[in-house]
mmCIF file with all atom_site columns, C-alpha atoms in Angstrom:
data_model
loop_
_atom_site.group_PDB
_atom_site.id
_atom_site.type_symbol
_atom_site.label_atom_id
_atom_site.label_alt_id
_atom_site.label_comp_id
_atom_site.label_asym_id
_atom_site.label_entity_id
_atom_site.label_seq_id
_atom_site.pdbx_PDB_ins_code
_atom_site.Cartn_x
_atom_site.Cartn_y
_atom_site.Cartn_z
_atom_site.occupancy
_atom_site.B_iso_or_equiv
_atom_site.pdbx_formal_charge
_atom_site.auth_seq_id
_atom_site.auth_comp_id
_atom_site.auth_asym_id
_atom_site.auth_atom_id
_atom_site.pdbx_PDB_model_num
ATOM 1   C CA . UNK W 1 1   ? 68.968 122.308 108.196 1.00 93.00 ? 1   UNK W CA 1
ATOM 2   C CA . UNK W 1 2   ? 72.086 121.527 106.392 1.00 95.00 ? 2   UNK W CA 1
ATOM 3   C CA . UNK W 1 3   ? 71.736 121.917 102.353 1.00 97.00 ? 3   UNK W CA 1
ATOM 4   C CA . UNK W 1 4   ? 74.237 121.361 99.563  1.00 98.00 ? 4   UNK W CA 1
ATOM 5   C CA . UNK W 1 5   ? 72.829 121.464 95.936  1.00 98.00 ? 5   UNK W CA 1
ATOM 6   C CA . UNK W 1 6   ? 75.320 120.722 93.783  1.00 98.00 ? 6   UNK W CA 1
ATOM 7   C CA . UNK W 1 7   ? 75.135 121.882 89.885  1.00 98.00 ? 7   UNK W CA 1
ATOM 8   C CA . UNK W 1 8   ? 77.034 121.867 86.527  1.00 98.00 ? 8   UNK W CA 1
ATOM 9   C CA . UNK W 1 9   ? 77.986 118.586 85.931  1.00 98.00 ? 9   UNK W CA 1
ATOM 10  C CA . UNK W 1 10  ? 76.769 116.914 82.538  1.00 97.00 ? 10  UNK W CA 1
ATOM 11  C CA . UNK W 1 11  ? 78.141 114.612 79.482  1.00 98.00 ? 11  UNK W CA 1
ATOM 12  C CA . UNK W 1 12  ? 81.991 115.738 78.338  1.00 98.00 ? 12  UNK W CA 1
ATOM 13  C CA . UNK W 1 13  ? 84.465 114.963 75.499  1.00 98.00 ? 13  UNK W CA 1
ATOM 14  C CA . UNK W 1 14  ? 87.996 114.193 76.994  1.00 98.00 ? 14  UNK W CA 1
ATOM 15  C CA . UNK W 1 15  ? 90.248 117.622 77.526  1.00 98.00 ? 15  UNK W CA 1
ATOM 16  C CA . UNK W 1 16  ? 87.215 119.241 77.968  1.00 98.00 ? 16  UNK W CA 1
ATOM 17  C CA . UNK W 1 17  ? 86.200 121.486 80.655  1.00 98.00 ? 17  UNK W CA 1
ATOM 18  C CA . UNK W 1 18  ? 83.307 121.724 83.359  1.00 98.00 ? 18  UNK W CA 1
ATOM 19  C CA . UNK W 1 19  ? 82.399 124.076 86.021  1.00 98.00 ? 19  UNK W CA 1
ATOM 20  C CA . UNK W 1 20  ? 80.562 122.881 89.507  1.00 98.00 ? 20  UNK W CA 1
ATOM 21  C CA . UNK W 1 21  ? 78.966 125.057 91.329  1.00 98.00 ? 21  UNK W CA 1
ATOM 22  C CA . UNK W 1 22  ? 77.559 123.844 95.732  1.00 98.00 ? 22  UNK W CA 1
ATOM 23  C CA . UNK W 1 23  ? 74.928 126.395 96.730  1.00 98.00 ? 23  UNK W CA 1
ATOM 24  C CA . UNK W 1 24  ? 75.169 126.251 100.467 1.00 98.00 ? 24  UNK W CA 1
ATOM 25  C CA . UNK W 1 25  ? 72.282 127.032 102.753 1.00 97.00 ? 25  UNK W CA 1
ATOM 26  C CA . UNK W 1 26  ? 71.473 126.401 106.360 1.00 97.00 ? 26  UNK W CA 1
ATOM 27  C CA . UNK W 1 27  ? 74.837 126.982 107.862 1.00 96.00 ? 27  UNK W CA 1
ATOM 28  C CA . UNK W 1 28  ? 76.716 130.217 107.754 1.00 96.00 ? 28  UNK W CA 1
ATOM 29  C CA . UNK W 1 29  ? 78.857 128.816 105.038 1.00 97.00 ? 29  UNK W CA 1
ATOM 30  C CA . UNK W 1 30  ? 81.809 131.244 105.520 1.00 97.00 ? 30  UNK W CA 1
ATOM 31  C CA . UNK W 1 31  ? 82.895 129.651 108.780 1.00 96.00 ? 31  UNK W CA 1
ATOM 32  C CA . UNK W 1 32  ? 83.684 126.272 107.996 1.00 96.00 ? 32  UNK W CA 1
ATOM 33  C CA . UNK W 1 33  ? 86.257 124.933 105.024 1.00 97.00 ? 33  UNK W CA 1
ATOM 34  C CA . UNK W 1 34  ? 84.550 123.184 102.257 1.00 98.00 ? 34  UNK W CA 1
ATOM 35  C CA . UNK W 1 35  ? 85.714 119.355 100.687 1.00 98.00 ? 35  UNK W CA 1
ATOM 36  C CA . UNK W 1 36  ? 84.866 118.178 96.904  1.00 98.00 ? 36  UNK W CA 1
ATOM 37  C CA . UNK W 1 37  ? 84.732 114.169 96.827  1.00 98.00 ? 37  UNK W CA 1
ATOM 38  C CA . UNK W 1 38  ? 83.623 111.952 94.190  1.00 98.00 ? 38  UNK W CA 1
ATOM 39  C CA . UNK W 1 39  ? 82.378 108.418 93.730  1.00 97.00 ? 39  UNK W CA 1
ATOM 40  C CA . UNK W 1 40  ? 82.492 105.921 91.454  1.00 95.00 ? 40  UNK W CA 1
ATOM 41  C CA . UNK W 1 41  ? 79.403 103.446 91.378  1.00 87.00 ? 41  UNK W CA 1
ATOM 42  C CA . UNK W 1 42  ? 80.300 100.239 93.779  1.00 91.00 ? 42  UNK W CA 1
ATOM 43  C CA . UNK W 1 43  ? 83.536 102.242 95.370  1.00 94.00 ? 43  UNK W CA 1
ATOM 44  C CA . UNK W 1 44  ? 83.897 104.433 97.685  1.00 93.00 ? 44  UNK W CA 1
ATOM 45  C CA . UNK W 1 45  ? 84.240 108.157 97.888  1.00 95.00 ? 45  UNK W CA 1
ATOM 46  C CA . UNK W 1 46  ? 87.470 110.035 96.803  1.00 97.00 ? 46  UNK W CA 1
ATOM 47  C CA . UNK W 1 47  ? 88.581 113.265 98.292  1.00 97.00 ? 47  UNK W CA 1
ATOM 48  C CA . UNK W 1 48  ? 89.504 115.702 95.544  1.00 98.00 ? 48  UNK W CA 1
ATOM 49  C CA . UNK W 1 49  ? 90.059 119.307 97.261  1.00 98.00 ? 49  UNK W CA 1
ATOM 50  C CA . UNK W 1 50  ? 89.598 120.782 100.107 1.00 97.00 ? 50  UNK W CA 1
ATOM 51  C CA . UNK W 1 51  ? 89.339 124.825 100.987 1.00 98.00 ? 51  UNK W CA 1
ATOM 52  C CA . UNK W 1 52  ? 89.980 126.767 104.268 1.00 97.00 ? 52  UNK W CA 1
ATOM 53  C CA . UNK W 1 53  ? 87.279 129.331 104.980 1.00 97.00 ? 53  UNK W CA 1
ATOM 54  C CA . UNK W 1 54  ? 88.749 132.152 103.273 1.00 95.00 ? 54  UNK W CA 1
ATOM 55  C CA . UNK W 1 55  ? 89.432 130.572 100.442 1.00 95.00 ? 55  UNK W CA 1
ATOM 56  C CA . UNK W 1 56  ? 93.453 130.896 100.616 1.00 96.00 ? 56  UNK W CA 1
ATOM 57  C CA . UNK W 1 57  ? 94.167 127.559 101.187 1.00 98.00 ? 57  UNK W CA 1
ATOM 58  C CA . UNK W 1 58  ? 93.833 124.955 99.128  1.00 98.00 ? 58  UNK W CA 1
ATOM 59  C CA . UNK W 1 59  ? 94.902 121.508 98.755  1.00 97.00 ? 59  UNK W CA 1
ATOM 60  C CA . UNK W 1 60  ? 94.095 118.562 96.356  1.00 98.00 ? 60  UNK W CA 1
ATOM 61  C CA . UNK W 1 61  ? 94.300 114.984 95.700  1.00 97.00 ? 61  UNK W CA 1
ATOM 62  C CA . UNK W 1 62  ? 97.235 113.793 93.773  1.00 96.00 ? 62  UNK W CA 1
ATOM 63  C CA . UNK W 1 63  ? 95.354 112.826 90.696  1.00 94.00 ? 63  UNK W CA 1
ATOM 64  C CA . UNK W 1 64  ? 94.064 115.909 89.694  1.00 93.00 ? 64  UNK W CA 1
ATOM 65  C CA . UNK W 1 65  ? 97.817 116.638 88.479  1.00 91.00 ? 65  UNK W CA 1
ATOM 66  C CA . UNK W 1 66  ? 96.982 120.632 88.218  1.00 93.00 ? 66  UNK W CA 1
ATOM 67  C CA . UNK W 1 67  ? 93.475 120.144 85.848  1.00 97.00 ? 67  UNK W CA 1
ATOM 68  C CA . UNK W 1 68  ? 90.999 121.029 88.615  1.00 98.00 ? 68  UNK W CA 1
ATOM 69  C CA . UNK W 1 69  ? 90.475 124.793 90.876  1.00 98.00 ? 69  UNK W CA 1
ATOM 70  C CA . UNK W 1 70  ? 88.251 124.697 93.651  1.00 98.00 ? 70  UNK W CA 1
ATOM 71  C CA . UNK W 1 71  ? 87.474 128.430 95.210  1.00 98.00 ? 71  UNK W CA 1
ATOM 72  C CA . UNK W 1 72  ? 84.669 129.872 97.316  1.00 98.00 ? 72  UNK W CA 1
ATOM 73  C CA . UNK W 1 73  ? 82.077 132.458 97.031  1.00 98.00 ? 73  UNK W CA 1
ATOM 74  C CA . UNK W 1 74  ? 81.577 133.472 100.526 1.00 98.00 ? 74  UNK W CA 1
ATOM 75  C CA . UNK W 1 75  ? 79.237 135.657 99.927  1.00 98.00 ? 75  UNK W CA 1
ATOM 76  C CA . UNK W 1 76  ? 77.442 134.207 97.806  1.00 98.00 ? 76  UNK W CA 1
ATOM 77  C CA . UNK W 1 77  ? 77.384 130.779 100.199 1.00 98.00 ? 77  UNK W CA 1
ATOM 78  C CA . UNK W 1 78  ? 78.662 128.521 96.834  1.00 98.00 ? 78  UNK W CA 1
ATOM 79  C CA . UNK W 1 79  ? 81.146 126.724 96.433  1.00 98.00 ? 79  UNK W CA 1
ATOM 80  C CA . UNK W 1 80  ? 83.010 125.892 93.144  1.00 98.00 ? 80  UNK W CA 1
ATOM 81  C CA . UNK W 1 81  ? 85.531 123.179 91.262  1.00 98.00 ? 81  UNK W CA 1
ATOM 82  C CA . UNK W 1 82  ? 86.643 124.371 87.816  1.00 98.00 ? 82  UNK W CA 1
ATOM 83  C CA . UNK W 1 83  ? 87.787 120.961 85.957  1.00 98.00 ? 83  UNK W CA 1
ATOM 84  C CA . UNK W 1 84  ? 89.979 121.358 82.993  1.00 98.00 ? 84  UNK W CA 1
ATOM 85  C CA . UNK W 1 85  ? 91.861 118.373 80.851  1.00 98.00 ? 85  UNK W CA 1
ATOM 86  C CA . UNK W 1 86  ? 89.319 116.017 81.879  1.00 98.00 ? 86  UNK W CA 1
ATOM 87  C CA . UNK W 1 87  ? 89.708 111.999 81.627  1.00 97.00 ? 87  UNK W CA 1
ATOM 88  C CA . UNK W 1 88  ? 87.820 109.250 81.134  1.00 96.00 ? 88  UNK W CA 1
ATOM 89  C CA . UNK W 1 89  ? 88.824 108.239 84.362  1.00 96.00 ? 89  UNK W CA 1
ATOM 90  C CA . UNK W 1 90  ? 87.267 111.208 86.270  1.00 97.00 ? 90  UNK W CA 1
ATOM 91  C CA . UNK W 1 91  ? 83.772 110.215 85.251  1.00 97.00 ? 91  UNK W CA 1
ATOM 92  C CA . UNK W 1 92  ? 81.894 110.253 88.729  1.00 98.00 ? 92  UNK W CA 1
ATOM 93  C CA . UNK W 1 93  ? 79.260 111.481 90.925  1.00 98.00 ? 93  UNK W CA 1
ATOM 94  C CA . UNK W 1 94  ? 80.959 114.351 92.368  1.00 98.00 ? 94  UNK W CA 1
ATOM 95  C CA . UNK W 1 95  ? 79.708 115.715 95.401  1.00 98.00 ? 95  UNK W CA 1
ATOM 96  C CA . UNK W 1 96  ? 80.061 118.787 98.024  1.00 98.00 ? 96  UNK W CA 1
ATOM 97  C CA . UNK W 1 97  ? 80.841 118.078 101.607 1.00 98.00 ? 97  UNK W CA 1
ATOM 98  C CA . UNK W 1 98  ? 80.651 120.650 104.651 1.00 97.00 ? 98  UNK W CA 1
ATOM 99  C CA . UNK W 1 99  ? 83.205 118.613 106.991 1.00 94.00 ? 99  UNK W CA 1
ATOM 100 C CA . UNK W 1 100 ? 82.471 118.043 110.772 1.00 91.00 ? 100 UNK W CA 1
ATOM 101 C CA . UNK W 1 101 ? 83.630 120.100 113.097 1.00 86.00 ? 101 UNK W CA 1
ATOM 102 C CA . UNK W 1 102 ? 86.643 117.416 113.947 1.00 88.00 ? 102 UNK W CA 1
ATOM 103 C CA . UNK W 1 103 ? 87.753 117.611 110.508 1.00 85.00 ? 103 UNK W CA 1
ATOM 104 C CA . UNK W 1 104 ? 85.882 114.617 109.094 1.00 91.00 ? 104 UNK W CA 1
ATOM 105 C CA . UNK W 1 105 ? 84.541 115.280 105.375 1.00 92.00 ? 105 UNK W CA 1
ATOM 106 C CA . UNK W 1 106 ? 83.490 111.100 105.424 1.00 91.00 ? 106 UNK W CA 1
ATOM 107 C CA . UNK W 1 107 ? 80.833 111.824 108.284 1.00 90.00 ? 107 UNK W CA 1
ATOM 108 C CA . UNK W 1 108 ? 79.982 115.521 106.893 1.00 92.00 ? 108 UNK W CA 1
ATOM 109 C CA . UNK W 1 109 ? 76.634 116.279 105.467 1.00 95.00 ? 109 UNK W CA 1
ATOM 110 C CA . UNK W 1 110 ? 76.815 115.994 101.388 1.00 95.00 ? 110 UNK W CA 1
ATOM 111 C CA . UNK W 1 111 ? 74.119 117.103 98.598  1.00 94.00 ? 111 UNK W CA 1
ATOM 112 C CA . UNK W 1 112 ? 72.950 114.764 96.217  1.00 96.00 ? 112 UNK W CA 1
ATOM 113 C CA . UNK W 1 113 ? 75.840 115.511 93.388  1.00 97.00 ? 113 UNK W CA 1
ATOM 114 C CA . UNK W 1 114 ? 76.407 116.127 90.016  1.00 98.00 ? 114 UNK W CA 1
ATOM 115 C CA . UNK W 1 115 ? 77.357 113.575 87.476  1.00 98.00 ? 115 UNK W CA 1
ATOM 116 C CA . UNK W 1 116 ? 80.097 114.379 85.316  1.00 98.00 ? 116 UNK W CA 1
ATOM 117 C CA . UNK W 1 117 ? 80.808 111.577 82.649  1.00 98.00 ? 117 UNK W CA 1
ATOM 118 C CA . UNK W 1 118 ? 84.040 112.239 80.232  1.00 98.00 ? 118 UNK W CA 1
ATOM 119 C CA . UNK W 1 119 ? 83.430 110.050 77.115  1.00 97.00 ? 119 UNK W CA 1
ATOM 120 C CA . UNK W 1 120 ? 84.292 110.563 73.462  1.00 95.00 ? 120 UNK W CA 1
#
């Protein structure tokens, strides 16, 4: 069974900093690329990065504008998304998705998230 626990969210100042951390199990977590999304309450989710198996590719969303790293751990199964210069704005339920094999991270299997609320 699939499982994504998701960790390290919690209560920020803006231009603060956070670190998330997906501890992957159930999968052999080194052979499939890894997706961060978030989600607002009443929208829908928002892809934020993405990472190739190795970890040398990554891509991400044009909001995050440089603030936000996400990287791997492969042996350690985790995942990560260091967020720097955070804004109001990226308050959210953020979330870890292992995509389907045809490249879909709406449809992939997601943990239950971490809140992350920027507020002064």
């Amino acid at each position: 069974e699939v499982q994504l626990v998701e960790s390290g969210g919690g209560l920020v100042q803006p231009g603060g900093s956070l670190r998330l951390s997906c501890a992957a199990s159930g999968f052999t977590f080194r052979n499939y690329p890894m997706v961060w999304v978030r989600q607002v309450p009443g929208k829908g989710l928002e892809w934020v990065s993405s990472i190739s198996t190795g970890g040398g590719i990554t891509q991400y969303s044009d909001f995050v504008e440089g603030r936000f790293t996400i990287s791997r751990n492969n042996a350690k199964n985790t995942l990560y998304l260091q967020l720097n210069s955070l804004k109001t704005e990226d308050t959210a339920m953020y979330y870890c998705v292992r995509p389907t094999v045809g490249g879909s991270w709406r449809e992939g299997p997601r943990g239950q998230g971490t809140q992350v609320t920027v507020s002064s």
